Amino acid sequence: MRKALVCSVGMAIAALCAFAAPPRAPKVCVFVPGVESGSPGYEQMAAGARKAAAEIPGASVKVVEAGYNQSEWLGKLSAIAASGEFDLIVSSNPALPELCAQAADSFPKQRFFVSDAWLPGNPAIHTVLYNQLEQGYMVGYLAGLASSGKLGGAASHKAGIIVAQRYPSFDKLIEPGFLKGLKAADPAAGLETRVLGNWYDATKAAELANGLFDAGAAVILPIAGGAGQGVVSAAKAKGRRALWFDDDSGYRLSPGTVIGCAVMRQDRLVYERVRALLQAGSGSPLYGKAEVVGAKDGYVDFAGKDPAYAALPAPARAALEAEIARLKSGALAFPVSGL
Ligand code: RBF
């Protein structure tokens, strides 16, 4: 009888304590596979995670830059998982899910969210992929307007892309999407792609851009992180034009040189998913799931508010905007179901 009483009093105190104790303030690590500054997708990722944490009492965010040596990423990621310090590790790019899966094998309690990536079925990892067929199509179509002479000047029927390295979402989504858009606006156009070899060398990117411009490219899209700035400065020096990807910062790099930016709303996506994952905790049903988001739901879009874009001929802008409206309504669709 006395034992039972002591026991139930003890249980009541324990229950009271559990009720009264504030929930542990969640800690988030933003793992940047590269360097944050100059890579719009990574800047947006950090901003989105910070915004989510700011809404949860006591929550904190630590940004860790893993640098450009990709062979060091797994070791750095595993060390963070091993520390047990973070409720959630947030990262972004298509190479990350595989590394997170390896870290999760060793540290199964660790949870991960990776945007701009695709991996279904791992109970420790949630991924969301952007429909970059659509994103590529938007700037590809604008490139076709340029190469066919509809933005002024003679038709060259040539456009270029400078990419840092080849990887699945570039090969399967960005480049084919760009080509579809290019051909839709200028059926006679050809695309030349040059591979830079890293995500930081703006000088080499400018040299490659000069080569493409000299060979007649009407416009060039860099997919090269911080190195993309070299493409914009080469275009500016030659009085030519460039396109931009991921956010609208390209317009500000060199006003008048970048004529269009196809953006992904990574800040919004990361904010929404990090908030949901922190609120639900490690048992969130999102873990194990991979999703695709795109133009129809507003995560892929075209930033058309800049004066450099507004200065393009009205009929050309109307043609592009009609394509974008068709993508947003679903009348024009390029379904993506993974990588
Ligand atoms: N994008 C960047 O903006 N900066 C980078 O440093 C960067 N590094 C990447 C490294 C790897 C291994 C891969 C697969 C992609 C990388 N990306 C980077 C590309 C990024 O995921 C995305 O495809 C592009 O930003 C276009 O949306």
Coordinates of C-alpha atoms and ligand atoms in Angstrom, one line a residue:
M1 CA 0.0 0.0 0.0
R2 CA 2.7 2.5 1.1
K3 CA 4.9 1.4 -1.8
A4 CA 2.0 2.0 -4.2
L5 CA 1.4 5.4 -2.8
V6 CA 5.1 6.4 -3.0
C7 CA 5.2 5.1 -6.5
S8 CA 2.1 7.0 -7.7
V9 CA 3.3 10.2 -6.0
G10 CA 6.6 9.7 -7.8
M11 CA 4.8 9.2 -11.1
A12 CA 2.7 12.3 -10.6
I13 CA 5.8 14.4 -9.9
A14 CA 7.5 13.0 -13.0
A15 CA 4.5 13.8 -15.1
L16 CA 4.3 17.3 -13.7
C17 CA 8.0 17.8 -14.4
A18 CA 7.6 16.6 -17.9
F19 CA 4.7 19.0 -18.4
A20 CA 6.5 21.9 -16.8
A21 CA 9.9 21.4 -18.5
P22 CA 10.2 23.6 -21.6
P23 CA 10.7 21.6 -24.7
R24 CA 14.4 21.4 -25.7
A25 CA 15.2 24.3 -28.0
P26 CA 15.9 22.8 -31.4
K27 CA 19.4 23.2 -33.0
V28 CA 19.8 23.3 -36.7
C29 CA 23.0 22.9 -38.7
V30 CA 23.0 24.4 -42.2
F31 CA 25.7 22.4 -44.0
V32 CA 26.8 24.4 -47.0
P33 CA 28.5 22.1 -49.6
G34 CA 30.7 24.9 -50.9
V35 CA 30.8 28.5 -49.8
E36 CA 27.6 30.5 -49.0
S37 CA 28.6 33.9 -50.4
G38 CA 28.1 34.2 -54.2
S39 CA 26.0 31.0 -54.5
P40 CA 22.4 32.2 -54.4
G41 CA 20.9 28.8 -53.6
Y42 CA 23.1 28.5 -50.5
E43 CA 22.4 32.1 -49.4
Q44 CA 18.7 31.4 -49.7
M45 CA 19.0 28.1 -47.8
A46 CA 20.7 29.8 -44.8
A47 CA 18.1 32.6 -44.8
G48 CA 15.2 30.2 -44.9
A49 CA 16.6 28.2 -42.0
R50 CA 17.2 31.3 -40.0
K51 CA 13.7 32.5 -40.6
A52 CA 12.2 29.2 -39.4
A53 CA 14.3 29.1 -36.3
A54 CA 13.4 32.7 -35.4
E55 CA 9.8 31.5 -35.1
I56 CA 10.6 28.7 -32.6
P57 CA 11.5 29.9 -29.1
G58 CA 15.1 29.2 -28.3
A59 CA 15.9 27.6 -31.7
S60 CA 19.3 28.2 -33.2
V61 CA 21.1 27.8 -36.5
K62 CA 24.7 27.2 -37.1
V63 CA 26.0 27.6 -40.7
V64 CA 29.0 25.3 -41.5
E65 CA 30.7 25.9 -44.9
A66 CA 32.2 22.6 -46.1
G67 CA 34.3 24.3 -48.9
Y68 CA 34.9 23.3 -52.5
N69 CA 36.8 20.1 -51.9
Q70 CA 34.0 17.6 -52.4
S71 CA 36.1 14.7 -51.1
E72 CA 36.0 16.3 -47.6
W73 CA 32.2 16.7 -47.5
L74 CA 31.3 13.2 -46.1
G75 CA 33.9 13.4 -43.3
K76 CA 32.7 16.9 -42.3
L77 CA 29.0 15.9 -42.5
S78 CA 29.7 12.7 -40.5
A79 CA 31.5 14.6 -37.8
I80 CA 28.5 16.9 -37.4
A81 CA 26.1 14.0 -37.2
A82 CA 28.5 12.2 -34.7
S83 CA 28.4 15.3 -32.4
G84 CA 24.7 14.6 -31.7
E85 CA 24.5 18.4 -31.3
F86 CA 21.8 19.1 -33.9
D87 CA 18.2 18.0 -34.2
L88 CA 18.3 18.7 -38.0
I89 CA 21.0 19.0 -40.6
V90 CA 19.9 21.1 -43.6
S91 CA 21.7 21.0 -46.9
S92 CA 21.2 21.5 -50.6
N93 CA 22.4 20.1 -53.9
P94 CA 21.8 16.8 -55.7
A95 CA 25.0 15.1 -54.4
L96 CA 24.1 15.5 -50.7
P97 CA 21.4 12.8 -50.2
E98 CA 23.9 10.0 -50.8
L99 CA 26.3 11.5 -48.3
C100 CA 23.5 12.0 -45.7
A101 CA 22.4 8.4 -46.2
Q102 CA 25.9 7.3 -45.4
A103 CA 26.1 9.5 -42.3
A104 CA 22.6 8.3 -41.3
D105 CA 23.8 4.6 -41.5
S106 CA 26.3 5.4 -38.8
F107 CA 24.2 7.8 -36.8
P108 CA 20.6 6.7 -37.2
K109 CA 19.1 9.3 -34.8
Q110 CA 20.3 12.2 -37.0
R111 CA 17.7 13.7 -39.2
F112 CA 18.3 15.6 -42.5
F113 CA 16.5 17.9 -44.9
V114 CA 18.1 18.3 -48.4
S115 CA 16.6 20.7 -50.9
D116 CA 17.5 20.7 -54.7
A117 CA 17.9 16.9 -54.3
W118 CA 16.0 13.6 -54.6
L119 CA 16.1 10.5 -52.4
P120 CA 12.9 8.6 -51.5
G121 CA 12.7 5.9 -48.9
N122 CA 15.4 6.8 -46.3
P123 CA 13.6 7.3 -42.9
A124 CA 16.2 9.8 -41.8
I125 CA 16.0 12.1 -44.8
H126 CA 13.5 14.4 -46.4
T127 CA 14.3 15.7 -49.9
V128 CA 12.6 18.2 -52.3
L129 CA 13.6 18.6 -55.9
Y130 CA 12.9 21.7 -58.0
N131 CA 11.4 21.1 -61.5
Q132 CA 14.4 22.5 -63.3
L133 CA 13.1 21.4 -66.7
E134 CA 10.7 24.3 -66.2
Q135 CA 13.4 26.6 -64.7
G136 CA 15.7 25.9 -67.6
Y137 CA 12.9 26.3 -70.1
M138 CA 12.2 29.9 -69.0
V139 CA 15.7 31.2 -69.6
G140 CA 16.2 28.9 -72.6
Y141 CA 13.1 30.5 -74.2
L142 CA 14.6 34.0 -73.6
A143 CA 17.9 32.8 -75.1
G144 CA 15.9 31.7 -78.2
L145 CA 14.4 35.2 -78.4
A146 CA 17.9 36.6 -78.3
S147 CA 19.4 34.1 -80.8
S148 CA 16.6 34.6 -83.3
G149 CA 17.1 38.4 -83.3
K150 CA 13.9 39.2 -81.5
L151 CA 15.7 41.2 -78.9
G152 CA 17.4 43.4 -81.5
G153 CA 20.5 42.8 -83.6
A154 CA 21.1 40.0 -86.1
A155 CA 20.1 36.4 -85.6
S156 CA 23.0 34.2 -84.5
H157 CA 21.0 31.1 -83.8
K158 CA 23.5 30.2 -81.0
A159 CA 23.4 30.2 -77.2
G160 CA 25.7 29.0 -74.6
I161 CA 25.8 27.5 -71.1
I162 CA 28.8 27.4 -68.8
V163 CA 28.5 24.8 -66.1
A164 CA 30.9 24.1 -63.2
Q165 CA 30.7 20.4 -63.5
R166 CA 28.3 17.8 -65.0
Y167 CA 25.8 16.3 -62.5
P168 CA 22.4 14.6 -62.7
S169 CA 20.1 17.5 -62.3
F170 CA 22.0 19.6 -64.8
D171 CA 22.2 16.7 -67.4
K172 CA 18.6 15.6 -66.9
L173 CA 16.8 18.8 -66.1
I174 CA 18.5 22.2 -66.5
E175 CA 20.3 21.6 -69.8
P176 CA 17.4 19.7 -71.6
G177 CA 14.9 22.3 -70.2
F178 CA 17.1 25.1 -71.6
L179 CA 17.3 23.4 -74.9
K180 CA 13.5 22.9 -75.1
G181 CA 13.0 26.6 -74.4
L182 CA 15.7 27.6 -76.9
K183 CA 14.2 25.5 -79.7
A184 CA 10.7 26.7 -78.9
A185 CA 11.6 30.3 -79.5
D186 CA 14.3 29.7 -82.2
P187 CA 14.0 26.3 -83.9
A188 CA 17.2 26.9 -85.8
A189 CA 19.2 27.6 -82.6
G190 CA 22.1 25.4 -81.4
L191 CA 23.4 25.2 -77.8
E192 CA 27.0 25.0 -76.8
T193 CA 27.8 23.9 -73.2
R194 CA 31.3 24.4 -71.7
V195 CA 32.4 22.7 -68.5
L196 CA 34.5 24.8 -66.1
G197 CA 35.7 22.2 -63.6
N198 CA 34.9 24.0 -60.4
W199 CA 32.4 26.4 -58.7
Y200 CA 34.7 29.3 -57.9
D201 CA 37.0 30.3 -60.8
A202 CA 35.4 33.4 -62.2
T203 CA 38.5 34.2 -64.3
K204 CA 38.3 30.9 -66.2
A205 CA 34.6 31.2 -66.5
A206 CA 35.1 34.6 -68.2
E207 CA 37.7 33.0 -70.6
L208 CA 35.2 30.3 -71.5
A209 CA 32.5 32.9 -72.0
N210 CA 34.7 35.0 -74.3
G211 CA 35.2 31.9 -76.4
L212 CA 31.5 31.3 -76.7
F213 CA 30.7 34.9 -77.4
D214 CA 33.4 35.0 -80.1
A215 CA 31.9 31.9 -81.7
G216 CA 28.6 33.8 -82.0
A217 CA 26.6 32.9 -78.8
A218 CA 23.9 35.6 -78.4
V219 CA 23.6 35.0 -74.7
I220 CA 25.2 32.7 -72.0
L221 CA 23.7 31.1 -68.9
P222 CA 26.2 30.3 -66.1
I223 CA 25.4 27.4 -63.8
A224 CA 28.6 27.9 -61.8
G225 CA 28.0 29.3 -58.3
G226 CA 30.3 32.2 -57.5
A227 CA 32.2 31.6 -60.8
G228 CA 29.1 32.7 -62.7
Q229 CA 30.1 36.3 -62.0
G230 CA 33.0 35.9 -64.5
V231 CA 30.4 35.1 -67.3
V232 CA 28.5 38.3 -66.5
S233 CA 31.7 40.5 -66.5
A234 CA 32.8 38.9 -69.8
A235 CA 29.4 39.8 -71.3
K236 CA 29.6 43.3 -70.0
A237 CA 33.1 43.8 -71.4
K238 CA 31.9 42.7 -74.8
G239 CA 28.6 44.6 -74.7
R240 CA 26.8 41.2 -74.8
R241 CA 24.1 39.6 -72.6
A242 CA 23.9 37.0 -69.9
L243 CA 21.2 35.1 -68.2
W244 CA 21.0 34.0 -64.5
F245 CA 19.7 31.2 -62.4
D246 CA 18.4 30.5 -58.8
D247 CA 17.7 34.1 -57.7
D248 CA 17.4 37.7 -59.2
S249 CA 20.9 38.8 -57.9
G250 CA 22.2 38.5 -61.5
Y251 CA 20.4 41.7 -62.4
R252 CA 22.4 43.6 -59.8
L253 CA 25.8 42.2 -60.7
S254 CA 25.9 44.3 -63.8
P255 CA 22.8 46.4 -64.5
G256 CA 21.8 46.0 -68.1
T257 CA 23.9 42.9 -68.8
V258 CA 21.8 40.2 -67.3
I259 CA 18.4 40.3 -69.1
G260 CA 16.5 37.5 -67.3
C261 CA 16.7 35.4 -64.1
A262 CA 14.9 32.0 -63.6
V263 CA 14.5 31.6 -59.9
M264 CA 13.8 28.9 -57.4
R265 CA 12.1 30.0 -54.1
Q266 CA 14.6 28.1 -52.0
D267 CA 14.3 30.6 -49.1
R268 CA 10.6 29.9 -49.0
L269 CA 10.9 26.1 -49.3
V270 CA 13.6 25.8 -46.7
Y271 CA 11.7 28.1 -44.3
E272 CA 8.5 26.0 -44.7
R273 CA 10.1 22.6 -44.5
V274 CA 12.5 23.4 -41.6
R275 CA 9.7 24.9 -39.6
A276 CA 7.5 21.8 -40.2
L277 CA 10.3 19.4 -39.4
L278 CA 11.2 21.2 -36.2
Q279 CA 7.6 21.4 -35.1
A280 CA 6.9 17.7 -35.7
G281 CA 10.3 16.4 -34.4
S282 CA 12.2 13.4 -35.5
G283 CA 9.0 11.4 -36.1
S284 CA 7.8 13.8 -38.8
P285 CA 6.0 11.9 -41.7
L286 CA 8.1 14.0 -44.1
Y287 CA 11.2 11.9 -43.3
G288 CA 11.5 9.2 -46.0
K289 CA 9.6 11.3 -48.5
A290 CA 10.9 12.9 -51.7
E291 CA 8.9 15.5 -53.4
V292 CA 9.1 17.7 -56.6
V293 CA 8.0 21.3 -56.6
G294 CA 7.8 23.6 -59.6
A295 CA 6.2 26.5 -61.4
K296 CA 2.6 25.5 -60.8
D297 CA 3.1 25.8 -57.0
G298 CA 5.3 28.9 -57.3
Y299 CA 8.6 27.4 -56.3
V300 CA 10.1 27.9 -59.8
D301 CA 9.5 31.3 -61.4
F302 CA 10.9 34.1 -63.6
A303 CA 12.0 37.3 -62.0
G304 CA 10.8 39.9 -64.5
K305 CA 10.7 43.1 -62.5
D306 CA 14.2 44.5 -63.3
P307 CA 14.6 47.5 -65.7
A308 CA 17.0 45.4 -67.8
Y309 CA 14.2 42.9 -68.5
A310 CA 11.6 45.7 -68.9
A311 CA 13.8 47.3 -71.6
L312 CA 13.5 44.3 -73.9
P313 CA 11.1 44.7 -76.8
A314 CA 7.4 44.3 -75.7
P315 CA 6.5 41.6 -78.2
A316 CA 9.4 39.4 -77.0
R317 CA 8.5 39.9 -73.4
A318 CA 4.8 39.0 -74.1
A319 CA 5.9 35.8 -75.8
L320 CA 8.0 34.7 -72.9
E321 CA 5.4 35.7 -70.3
A322 CA 2.8 33.6 -72.2
E323 CA 5.1 30.6 -71.9
I324 CA 5.6 31.3 -68.2
A325 CA 1.8 31.6 -67.7
R326 CA 1.3 28.3 -69.4
L327 CA 3.8 26.7 -67.1
K328 CA 2.2 28.2 -64.0
S329 CA -1.3 27.1 -65.1
G330 CA -0.1 23.6 -66.1
A331 CA -1.2 24.1 -69.7
L332 CA 2.5 23.5 -70.5
A333 CA 4.0 20.8 -68.3
F334 CA 7.3 19.0 -68.1
P335 CA 6.6 16.4 -65.5
V336 CA 9.6 15.3 -63.3
S337 CA 9.4 12.3 -61.1
G338 CA 12.9 12.1 -59.7
L339 CA 16.5 12.2 -60.8
Ligands
RBF1 N1 25.6 25.7 -57.0 C1 26.1 26.8 -56.5 O1 25.4 27.9 -56.7 N2 27.2 26.8 -55.8 C2 28.0 25.7 -55.6 O2 29.0 25.8 -55.0 C3 27.4 24.5 -56.0 N3 28.1 23.3 -55.8 C4 27.6 22.1 -56.3 C5 28.3 20.9 -56.1 C6 27.8 19.7 -56.5 C7 28.5 18.5 -56.3 C8 26.5 19.7 -57.2 C9 26.0 18.4 -57.7 C10 25.8 20.9 -57.4 C11 26.3 22.1 -57.0 N4 25.7 23.3 -57.2 C12 26.2 24.5 -56.7 C13 24.5 23.4 -58.1 C14 23.2 23.5 -57.5 O3 22.9 22.3 -56.8 C15 22.1 23.8 -58.5 O4 22.1 22.8 -59.5 C16 22.4 25.1 -59.3 O5 22.6 26.1 -58.4 C17 21.3 25.4 -60.2 O6 20.0 25.5 -59.6

